[in-house]
Amino acid sequence: MPEFKLIEKLLYKSEQNDIEAEFIIGNETLWSSQKVIAEIFGTTSANISMHFSNIIQEGELDEKEVSISSKDLFKDNPNFIKKSLKKSNNRGRPQKWYNLDAIISIGYRINSKEATQFRRWANKILKEYMIKGFVIDKELLKKGGRFTEDYFDELLETIREIRASERRFNQKITDIYATSFDYNKDADITKEFFATVQNKLIFAISNHTAAELIETRSDIENPHMGLTTWKKAPNGKILQSDVVISKNYLNQNELSRLNSLVEGFLNLAESRAEDRIPMGMKDWKELLDDYLKLRRLPILVGKGKISAEEAREHVLEKYEKFRVVQDENFISDFDQMILDIKRLEGK
């Protein structure tokens, strides 16, 4: 069975009325339930079922290719199957779902003009999904849809919780992104955002990507190998896990600017929720870029001069040499106690 993606709510403007409904995208086509198709063509579910049976009996379409029960369609998604059955008027019996070919064939037997209009609308939705990996229904946004006062109040609470959390700077930004009304962790735009957000912020305040920062500032001749902070700073040992964190190489001024940069973006995110502005994945991505431009900070183009893998490999080689020297010179609390005792005995 092909992978199916649930589009929880889209707005279709039929000749009679506006219809908000769930749709499915799967196997490179759009699917809809018998109940929704009946609404689109202004008829009953029984009439839809009758026309579909005739289409199959006449050999126009193959039933297994163009239809599926909601029970089978959502067998790997128990939460939605429950919601789908609850919404049906079949007293818990699975609805029939039809793909675009079946919908259009049924439509032409009921209302050819509406069928043509629906086909154009559906193809537009499919094209947007195939290109972007998600769908934004602008008509539904204009109408208000699910963006109620409760939606924005909950969003504002979530953003404030993110601000107050102890998450790392880049995690806070990605957590904000994940509040997108159209959030899809598998979308290409999400993968790109998650992969680049840390580099964008580090580059904005240091003119280096995270990998470049580690590569250029790690130095075994430095008492702390070039680090300005580490987990057990200031007196504890520098560990292997410390030297691969780019933020540990930033100086105090850069750290202050980074914190200010992130705090400013979080302020911006909070104001968006307060102003009741819906934010999608594309909106957050563009807002971050525009925010960096507004502050006249360097904008990262490309992926940098060195990869994260190369930087990690090089810095770990340096660390192995640094660790030997660190072990020779390190004075633990026990070592210090012995030195103090000897000093007292010498008196």
CSV table of N, CA and C in Angstrom, one decimal, residues 17 24 30 37 39 43 51 60 73 79 90 98 101 145 154 162 164 172 184 203 213 218 223 229 240 250 267 273 307:
chain,number,residue,atom,x,y,z
A,17,ASN,N,-22.0,25.7,-2.2
A,17,ASN,CA,-21.5,26.3,-1.0
A,17,ASN,C,-20.0,26.0,-0.8
A,24,ILE,N,-7.0,13.2,1.5
A,24,ILE,CA,-5.8,12.4,1.6
A,24,ILE,C,-5.0,12.6,0.3
A,30,LEU,N,-5.3,12.4,-5.2
A,30,LEU,CA,-6.0,12.9,-4.1
A,30,LEU,C,-7.2,12.0,-3.8
A,37,ILE,N,-17.7,13.7,-0.9
A,37,ILE,CA,-18.0,13.7,-2.4
A,37,ILE,C,-19.5,14.0,-2.6
A,39,GLU,N,-21.3,15.8,-0.6
A,39,GLU,CA,-21.4,17.3,-0.4
A,39,GLU,C,-21.0,18.1,-1.6
A,43,THR,N,-25.4,15.8,-3.5
A,43,THR,CA,-26.3,14.6,-3.5
A,43,THR,C,-26.1,13.8,-2.3
A,51,HIS,N,-23.7,5.3,-8.3
A,51,HIS,CA,-22.9,5.6,-9.5
A,51,HIS,C,-21.6,4.9,-9.5
A,60,GLU,N,-15.3,0.7,-16.4
A,60,GLU,CA,-14.7,2.0,-16.6
A,60,GLU,C,-13.4,2.1,-15.7
A,73,LEU,N,-7.5,2.1,4.9
A,73,LEU,CA,-6.7,3.3,4.6
A,73,LEU,C,-5.9,3.8,5.8
A,79,ASN,N,-5.4,6.8,15.5
A,79,ASN,CA,-6.1,8.0,16.0
A,79,ASN,C,-7.0,8.6,14.9
A,90,ASN,N,-22.4,6.6,9.4
A,90,ASN,CA,-22.6,5.2,9.2
A,90,ASN,C,-22.6,4.4,10.5
A,98,TYR,N,-12.5,7.4,-2.2
A,98,TYR,CA,-12.3,7.3,-3.6
A,98,TYR,C,-11.1,8.2,-4.0
A,101,ASP,N,-9.6,9.9,-9.8
A,101,ASP,CA,-10.2,9.3,-11.1
A,101,ASP,C,-11.6,8.9,-10.8
A,145,GLY,N,-10.9,29.8,9.4
A,145,GLY,CA,-10.6,28.3,9.6
A,145,GLY,C,-10.4,28.0,11.1
A,154,GLU,N,-3.1,29.4,22.9
A,154,GLU,CA,-2.3,28.2,23.2
A,154,GLU,C,-0.9,28.4,22.5
A,162,ILE,N,8.8,27.9,25.5
A,162,ILE,CA,10.0,27.7,24.8
A,162,ILE,C,11.1,28.7,25.2
A,164,ALA,N,11.3,30.2,28.0
A,164,ALA,CA,11.8,30.0,29.4
A,164,ALA,C,12.5,28.7,29.6
A,172,LYS,N,15.8,26.1,20.5
A,172,LYS,CA,14.7,27.0,20.8
A,172,LYS,C,14.1,27.5,19.4
A,184,ASN,N,5.4,19.8,9.2
A,184,ASN,CA,5.6,18.5,8.7
A,184,ASN,C,7.1,18.2,8.8
A,203,PHE,N,27.2,31.9,12.1
A,203,PHE,CA,27.8,32.7,11.0
A,203,PHE,C,27.5,34.2,11.2
A,213,LEU,N,34.3,27.3,12.7
A,213,LEU,CA,34.6,27.8,14.0
A,213,LEU,C,35.5,26.8,14.8
A,218,SER,N,40.2,25.8,17.3
A,218,SER,CA,40.8,24.8,18.2
A,218,SER,C,42.3,24.8,18.0
A,223,PRO,N,46.2,26.8,26.4
A,223,PRO,CA,45.9,26.0,27.6
A,223,PRO,C,44.6,25.3,27.6
A,229,THR,N,34.7,28.1,27.1
A,229,THR,CA,33.9,27.5,28.1
A,229,THR,C,33.8,26.0,27.8
A,240,GLN,N,36.3,15.2,25.5
A,240,GLN,CA,36.1,15.0,24.0
A,240,GLN,C,34.8,15.7,23.6
A,250,LEU,N,33.2,30.4,21.1
A,250,LEU,CA,32.8,31.8,21.0
A,250,LEU,C,33.4,32.6,22.2
A,267,ASN,N,11.3,37.2,20.8
A,267,ASN,CA,10.4,38.3,20.9
A,267,ASN,C,9.5,38.5,19.7
A,273,ALA,N,2.3,35.8,17.6
A,273,ALA,CA,1.2,35.2,18.2
A,273,ALA,C,0.3,36.2,18.9
A,307,SER,N,33.0,20.7,6.0
A,307,SER,CA,31.9,20.0,6.5
A,307,SER,C,32.0,19.7,8.0
